[in-house]
mmCIF file of N, CA, C and O in Angstrom:
data_model
loop_
_atom_site.group_PDB
_atom_site.id
_atom_site.type_symbol
_atom_site.label_atom_id
_atom_site.label_comp_id
_atom_site.label_asym_id
_atom_site.label_seq_id
_atom_site.Cartn_x
_atom_site.Cartn_y
_atom_site.Cartn_z
ATOM 1 N N MET A 1 -8.460 43.172 -6.965
ATOM 2 C CA MET A 1 -7.536 42.479 -7.870
ATOM 3 C C MET A 1 -8.199 41.236 -8.359
ATOM 4 O O MET A 1 -8.656 40.446 -7.594
ATOM 5 N N ALA A 2 -8.073 40.910 -9.644
ATOM 6 C CA ALA A 2 -8.665 39.671 -10.214
ATOM 7 C C ALA A 2 -7.694 38.602 -9.953
ATOM 8 O O ALA A 2 -6.506 38.741 -9.791
ATOM 9 N N LYS A 3 -8.234 37.305 -9.908
ATOM 10 C CA LYS A 3 -7.395 36.129 -9.867
ATOM 11 C C LYS A 3 -6.642 36.058 -11.160
ATOM 12 O O LYS A 3 -7.326 35.822 -12.257
ATOM 13 N N ASN A 4 -5.397 36.301 -11.156
ATOM 14 C CA ASN A 4 -4.537 36.357 -12.349
ATOM 15 C C ASN A 4 -3.405 35.378 -12.426
ATOM 16 O O ASN A 4 -2.333 35.714 -13.039
ATOM 17 N N VAL A 5 -3.467 34.377 -11.638
ATOM 18 C CA VAL A 5 -2.317 33.387 -11.548
ATOM 19 C C VAL A 5 -2.721 32.046 -12.012
ATOM 20 O O VAL A 5 -3.832 31.558 -11.685
ATOM 21 N N ARG A 6 -1.989 31.408 -12.863
ATOM 22 C CA ARG A 6 -2.203 30.184 -13.422
ATOM 23 C C ARG A 6 -1.092 29.128 -13.098
ATOM 24 O O ARG A 6 0.059 29.544 -13.021
ATOM 25 N N SER A 7 -1.434 27.947 -12.778
ATOM 26 C CA SER A 7 -0.544 26.782 -12.625
ATOM 27 C C SER A 7 0.011 26.529 -14.142
ATOM 28 O O SER A 7 -0.741 26.286 -15.019
ATOM 29 N N ILE A 8 1.351 26.307 -14.141
ATOM 30 C CA ILE A 8 1.856 26.015 -15.424
ATOM 31 C C ILE A 8 2.715 24.703 -15.470
ATOM 32 O O ILE A 8 3.189 24.333 -16.534
ATOM 33 N N ALA A 9 2.960 24.170 -14.286
ATOM 34 C CA ALA A 9 3.635 22.803 -14.143
ATOM 35 C C ALA A 9 3.183 22.114 -12.976
ATOM 36 O O ALA A 9 2.917 22.735 -11.838
ATOM 37 N N GLN A 10 3.137 20.790 -13.053
ATOM 38 C CA GLN A 10 2.743 19.933 -11.934
ATOM 39 C C GLN A 10 3.896 18.886 -11.773
ATOM 40 O O GLN A 10 4.531 18.497 -12.721
ATOM 41 N N ASN A 11 4.019 18.313 -10.569
ATOM 42 C CA ASN A 11 4.941 17.219 -10.341
ATOM 43 C C ASN A 11 4.215 15.861 -10.642
ATOM 44 O O ASN A 11 3.056 15.880 -11.178
ATOM 45 N N SER A 12 4.864 14.779 -10.445
ATOM 46 C CA SER A 12 4.249 13.429 -10.752
ATOM 47 C C SER A 12 3.031 13.105 -10.009
ATOM 48 O O SER A 12 2.225 12.260 -10.489
ATOM 49 N N THR A 13 2.830 13.746 -8.845
ATOM 50 C CA THR A 13 1.636 13.486 -8.051
ATOM 51 C C THR A 13 0.495 14.467 -8.398
ATOM 52 O O THR A 13 -0.660 14.259 -7.811
ATOM 53 N N GLY A 14 0.681 15.439 -9.274
ATOM 54 C CA GLY A 14 -0.364 16.386 -9.694
ATOM 55 C C GLY A 14 -0.239 17.619 -8.820
ATOM 56 O O GLY A 14 -1.129 18.519 -9.119
ATOM 57 N N ARG A 15 0.622 17.757 -8.014
ATOM 58 C CA ARG A 15 0.695 19.009 -7.208
ATOM 59 C C ARG A 15 1.140 20.144 -8.098
ATOM 60 O O ARG A 15 2.279 19.945 -8.880
ATOM 61 N N ASN A 16 0.528 21.315 -8.007
ATOM 62 C CA ASN A 16 1.043 22.428 -8.877
ATOM 63 C C ASN A 16 2.306 22.903 -8.229
ATOM 64 O O ASN A 16 2.414 23.212 -6.994
ATOM 65 N N ILE A 17 3.361 23.123 -9.044
ATOM 66 C CA ILE A 17 4.645 23.509 -8.552
ATOM 67 C C ILE A 17 5.280 24.736 -9.208
ATOM 68 O O ILE A 17 6.208 25.346 -8.692
ATOM 69 N N THR A 18 4.684 25.173 -10.312
ATOM 70 C CA THR A 18 5.155 26.377 -10.923
ATOM 71 C C THR A 18 3.907 27.159 -11.447
ATOM 72 O O THR A 18 2.976 26.572 -11.960
ATOM 73 N N PHE A 19 4.022 28.453 -11.180
ATOM 74 C CA PHE A 19 2.856 29.345 -11.548
ATOM 75 C C PHE A 19 3.294 30.534 -12.250
ATOM 76 O O PHE A 19 4.442 30.839 -12.345
ATOM 77 N N LYS A 20 2.303 31.154 -12.929
ATOM 78 C CA LYS A 20 2.553 32.291 -13.828
ATOM 79 C C LYS A 20 1.471 33.387 -13.517
ATOM 80 O O LYS A 20 0.324 33.119 -13.535
ATOM 81 N N ASP A 21 2.037 34.542 -13.154
ATOM 82 C CA ASP A 21 1.091 35.695 -13.072
ATOM 83 C C ASP A 21 0.899 36.249 -14.476
ATOM 84 O O ASP A 21 1.748 36.679 -15.166
ATOM 85 N N VAL A 22 -0.368 35.994 -14.968
ATOM 86 C CA VAL A 22 -0.661 36.297 -16.393
ATOM 87 C C VAL A 22 -0.690 37.795 -16.651
ATOM 88 O O VAL A 22 -0.450 38.142 -17.912
ATOM 89 N N SER A 23 -0.713 38.596 -15.693
ATOM 90 C CA SER A 23 -0.766 39.950 -15.791
ATOM 91 C C SER A 23 0.649 40.594 -16.086
ATOM 92 O O SER A 23 0.858 41.324 -17.039
ATOM 93 N N SER A 24 1.513 40.075 -15.231
ATOM 94 C CA SER A 24 2.964 40.617 -15.492
ATOM 95 C C SER A 24 3.825 39.650 -16.178
ATOM 96 O O SER A 24 4.935 40.034 -16.639
ATOM 97 N N GLY A 25 3.459 38.330 -16.328
ATOM 98 C CA GLY A 25 4.299 37.425 -17.033
ATOM 99 C C GLY A 25 5.346 36.744 -16.119
ATOM 100 O O GLY A 25 6.094 35.911 -16.535
ATOM 101 N N THR A 26 5.286 37.082 -14.871
ATOM 102 C CA THR A 26 6.177 36.525 -13.837
ATOM 103 C C THR A 26 5.963 35.131 -13.637
ATOM 104 O O THR A 26 4.771 34.714 -13.351
ATOM 105 N N LYS A 27 6.921 34.171 -13.722
ATOM 106 C CA LYS A 27 6.859 32.832 -13.330
ATOM 107 C C LYS A 27 7.453 32.753 -11.885
ATOM 108 O O LYS A 27 8.340 33.375 -11.457
ATOM 109 N N MET A 28 6.713 31.847 -11.090
ATOM 110 C CA MET A 28 7.018 31.565 -9.726
ATOM 111 C C MET A 28 7.098 30.137 -9.399
ATOM 112 O O MET A 28 6.249 29.432 -9.874
ATOM 113 N N THR A 29 7.982 29.778 -8.520
ATOM 114 C CA THR A 29 7.979 28.445 -7.901
ATOM 115 C C THR A 29 6.810 28.467 -6.846
ATOM 116 O O THR A 29 6.347 29.437 -6.455
ATOM 117 N N ILE A 30 6.422 27.222 -6.372
ATOM 118 C CA ILE A 30 5.470 27.141 -5.291
ATOM 119 C C ILE A 30 5.906 27.974 -4.094
ATOM 120 O O ILE A 30 5.162 28.661 -3.462
ATOM 121 N N SER A 31 7.192 27.874 -3.661
ATOM 122 C CA SER A 31 7.650 28.543 -2.490
ATOM 123 C C SER A 31 7.650 30.087 -2.712
ATOM 124 O O SER A 31 7.186 30.804 -1.792
ATOM 125 N N GLN A 32 7.877 30.592 -3.893
ATOM 126 C CA GLN A 32 7.880 32.008 -4.215
ATOM 127 C C GLN A 32 6.349 32.477 -4.122
ATOM 128 O O GLN A 32 6.107 33.486 -3.529
ATOM 129 N N PHE A 33 5.501 31.658 -4.766
ATOM 130 C CA PHE A 33 4.049 32.115 -4.711
ATOM 131 C C PHE A 33 3.529 32.097 -3.331
ATOM 132 O O PHE A 33 2.833 33.053 -2.948
ATOM 133 N N VAL A 34 3.857 31.012 -2.500
ATOM 134 C CA VAL A 34 3.406 30.931 -1.112
ATOM 135 C C VAL A 34 3.862 32.240 -0.381
ATOM 136 O O VAL A 34 3.074 32.915 0.427
ATOM 137 N N SER A 35 5.174 32.559 -0.530
ATOM 138 C CA SER A 35 5.736 33.755 0.229
ATOM 139 C C SER A 35 5.062 35.055 -0.236
ATOM 140 O O SER A 35 4.692 35.870 0.622
ATOM 141 N N LYS A 36 4.688 35.190 -1.511
ATOM 142 C CA LYS A 36 4.034 36.360 -1.937
ATOM 143 C C LYS A 36 2.575 36.456 -1.401
ATOM 144 O O LYS A 36 2.039 37.476 -1.081
ATOM 145 N N ILE A 37 1.899 35.320 -1.351
ATOM 146 C CA ILE A 37 0.563 35.262 -0.793
ATOM 147 C C ILE A 37 0.639 35.639 0.750
ATOM 148 O O ILE A 37 -0.157 36.518 1.183
ATOM 149 N N GLU A 38 1.546 35.053 1.466
ATOM 150 C CA GLU A 38 1.733 35.444 2.896
ATOM 151 C C GLU A 38 2.060 36.853 3.140
ATOM 152 O O GLU A 38 1.776 37.419 4.203
ATOM 153 N N ASN A 39 2.714 37.528 2.174
ATOM 154 C CA ASN A 39 3.023 38.883 2.219
ATOM 155 C C ASN A 39 1.967 39.803 1.651
ATOM 156 O O ASN A 39 2.219 40.925 1.274
ATOM 157 N N ASN A 40 0.783 39.226 1.407
ATOM 158 C CA ASN A 40 -0.403 40.021 0.934
ATOM 159 C C ASN A 40 -0.144 40.538 -0.528
ATOM 160 O O ASN A 40 -0.884 41.551 -0.850
ATOM 161 N N LYS A 41 0.689 39.939 -1.277
ATOM 162 C CA LYS A 41 0.798 40.485 -2.701
ATOM 163 C C LYS A 41 -0.340 39.875 -3.625
ATOM 164 O O LYS A 41 -0.545 40.468 -4.679
ATOM 165 N N TYR A 42 -0.894 38.836 -3.180
ATOM 166 C CA TYR A 42 -2.015 38.262 -3.950
ATOM 167 C C TYR A 42 -3.222 37.955 -3.027
ATOM 168 O O TYR A 42 -3.402 36.831 -2.511
ATOM 169 N N PRO A 43 -4.073 38.982 -2.800
ATOM 170 C CA PRO A 43 -5.072 38.854 -1.846
ATOM 171 C C PRO A 43 -6.298 37.938 -2.190
ATOM 172 O O PRO A 43 -7.022 37.665 -1.361
ATOM 173 N N ASP A 44 -6.312 37.546 -3.519
ATOM 174 C CA ASP A 44 -7.340 36.559 -3.907
ATOM 175 C C ASP A 44 -6.938 35.094 -3.753
ATOM 176 O O ASP A 44 -7.648 34.148 -4.205
ATOM 177 N N TYR A 45 -5.855 34.867 -3.018
ATOM 178 C CA TYR A 45 -5.324 33.540 -2.812
ATOM 179 C C TYR A 45 -5.017 33.395 -1.258
ATOM 180 O O TYR A 45 -4.792 34.372 -0.569
ATOM 181 N N HIS A 46 -4.989 32.178 -0.785
ATOM 182 C CA HIS A 46 -4.633 31.950 0.501
ATOM 183 C C HIS A 46 -3.715 30.603 0.555
ATOM 184 O O HIS A 46 -3.557 29.956 -0.484
ATOM 185 N N VAL A 47 -3.138 30.316 1.728
ATOM 186 C CA VAL A 47 -2.219 29.086 1.788
ATOM 187 C C VAL A 47 -2.839 28.125 2.698
ATOM 188 O O VAL A 47 -3.297 28.541 3.825
ATOM 189 N N ARG A 48 -2.909 26.881 2.269
ATOM 190 C CA ARG A 48 -3.381 25.765 3.118
ATOM 191 C C ARG A 48 -2.032 24.792 3.302
ATOM 192 O O ARG A 48 -1.206 24.779 2.353
ATOM 193 N N THR A 49 -2.008 24.177 4.339
ATOM 194 C CA THR A 49 -0.982 23.077 4.474
ATOM 195 C C THR A 49 -1.615 21.829 4.213
ATOM 196 O O THR A 49 -2.561 21.331 4.897
ATOM 197 N N ILE A 50 -1.121 21.196 3.121
ATOM 198 C CA ILE A 50 -1.734 19.914 2.647
ATOM 199 C C ILE A 50 -0.596 18.849 2.645
ATOM 200 O O ILE A 50 0.393 19.061 2.046
ATOM 201 N N ASN A 51 -0.771 17.794 3.382
ATOM 202 C CA ASN A 51 0.285 16.815 3.572
ATOM 203 C C ASN A 51 1.625 17.400 4.033
ATOM 204 O O ASN A 51 2.684 16.933 3.602
ATOM 205 N N GLY A 52 1.524 18.374 4.903
ATOM 206 C CA GLY A 52 2.750 19.059 5.425
ATOM 207 C C GLY A 52 3.319 20.015 4.454
ATOM 208 O O GLY A 52 4.459 20.523 4.783
ATOM 209 N N ILE A 53 2.785 20.344 3.414
ATOM 210 C CA ILE A 53 3.337 21.287 2.369
ATOM 211 C C ILE A 53 2.469 22.518 2.178
ATOM 212 O O ILE A 53 1.240 22.356 2.063
ATOM 213 N N LYS A 54 3.039 23.648 2.363
ATOM 214 C CA LYS A 54 2.304 24.869 2.150
ATOM 215 C C LYS A 54 1.925 24.929 0.713
ATOM 216 O O LYS A 54 2.716 24.751 -0.249
ATOM 217 N N THR A 55 0.512 25.104 0.467
ATOM 218 C CA THR A 55 -0.070 25.027 -0.855
ATOM 219 C C THR A 55 -0.870 26.198 -1.205
ATOM 220 O O THR A 55 -1.802 26.589 -0.401
ATOM 221 N N PRO A 56 -0.567 26.945 -2.236
ATOM 222 C CA PRO A 56 -1.386 28.069 -2.665
ATOM 223 C C PRO A 56 -2.759 27.659 -3.218
ATOM 224 O O PRO A 56 -2.863 26.614 -3.970
ATOM 225 N N CYS A 57 -3.749 28.301 -2.734
ATOM 226 C CA CYS A 57 -5.127 27.963 -3.173
ATOM 227 C C CYS A 57 -5.854 29.311 -3.500
ATOM 228 O O CYS A 57 -5.712 30.263 -2.813
ATOM 229 N N SER A 58 -6.770 29.367 -4.496
ATOM 230 C CA SER A 58 -7.482 30.522 -4.800
ATOM 231 C C SER A 58 -8.601 30.568 -3.793
ATOM 232 O O SER A 58 -9.205 29.622 -3.348
ATOM 233 N N ASN A 59 -8.927 31.817 -3.381
ATOM 234 C CA ASN A 59 -10.134 32.005 -2.507
ATOM 235 C C ASN A 59 -11.374 31.636 -3.177
ATOM 236 O O ASN A 59 -11.508 31.865 -4.386
ATOM 237 N N PRO A 60 -12.330 31.005 -2.516
ATOM 238 C CA PRO A 60 -13.591 30.574 -3.127
ATOM 239 C C PRO A 60 -14.475 31.677 -3.625
ATOM 240 O O PRO A 60 -14.401 32.747 -3.045
ATOM 241 N N ASP A 61 -15.044 31.368 -4.686
ATOM 242 C CA ASP A 61 -16.197 32.357 -5.300
ATOM 243 C C ASP A 61 -17.066 31.525 -6.101
ATOM 244 O O ASP A 61 -16.970 30.238 -6.095
ATOM 245 N N ARG A 62 -17.951 32.078 -6.845
ATOM 246 C CA ARG A 62 -18.893 31.398 -7.589
ATOM 247 C C ARG A 62 -18.349 30.920 -8.941
ATOM 248 O O ARG A 62 -19.033 30.102 -9.658
ATOM 249 N N SER A 63 -17.209 31.374 -9.411
ATOM 250 C CA SER A 63 -16.716 30.966 -10.703
ATOM 251 C C SER A 63 -15.843 29.679 -10.652
ATOM 252 O O SER A 63 -14.910 29.622 -9.803
ATOM 253 N N GLU A 64 -15.929 28.709 -11.532
ATOM 254 C CA GLU A 64 -15.153 27.613 -11.595
ATOM 255 C C GLU A 64 -13.997 27.921 -12.546
ATOM 256 O O GLU A 64 -12.973 27.174 -12.675
ATOM 257 N N ARG A 65 -14.076 28.991 -13.417
ATOM 258 C CA ARG A 65 -13.073 29.253 -14.441
ATOM 259 C C ARG A 65 -11.806 29.808 -13.795
ATOM 260 O O ARG A 65 -10.825 29.792 -14.541
ATOM 261 N N ASN A 66 -11.792 30.346 -12.645
ATOM 262 C CA ASN A 66 -10.612 31.012 -12.162
ATOM 263 C C ASN A 66 -9.851 30.296 -11.080
ATOM 264 O O ASN A 66 -9.119 30.775 -10.359
ATOM 265 N N ASN A 67 -10.102 29.000 -11.010
ATOM 266 C CA ASN A 67 -9.401 28.109 -10.107
ATOM 267 C C ASN A 67 -7.917 27.941 -10.670
ATOM 268 O O ASN A 67 -7.718 27.937 -11.851
ATOM 269 N N LEU A 68 -6.989 27.635 -9.800
ATOM 270 C CA LEU A 68 -5.629 27.304 -10.235
ATOM 271 C C LEU A 68 -5.642 25.975 -11.019
ATOM 272 O O LEU A 68 -6.381 25.077 -10.656
ATOM 273 N N GLY A 69 -4.919 25.978 -12.083
ATOM 274 C CA GLY A 69 -4.922 24.691 -12.896
ATOM 275 C C GLY A 69 -5.180 24.974 -14.227
ATOM 276 O O GLY A 69 -5.330 25.953 -14.843
#
C-alpha cells in the first residue's frame, strides 16, 4: 500500500491534528488515524508518543515527498 494520507490541519503548535486519506477521501482526527494505524489499517505508518501524545508518523523510506505534512 502506498503512503496515501496527508495532514490537512495543524494546531497552534504545529502538531498535525486532521488527516485525509487521499485514496478514499476520508477525513480523520488524530485519534481516529492513530487507532487505524494501531489496527493495521495503514501499514506504511506507525505511532510514536511525543510529549505524551500518540502521534502518527510515516515509516521511513528514501522519499521526502511522501512525509505527512
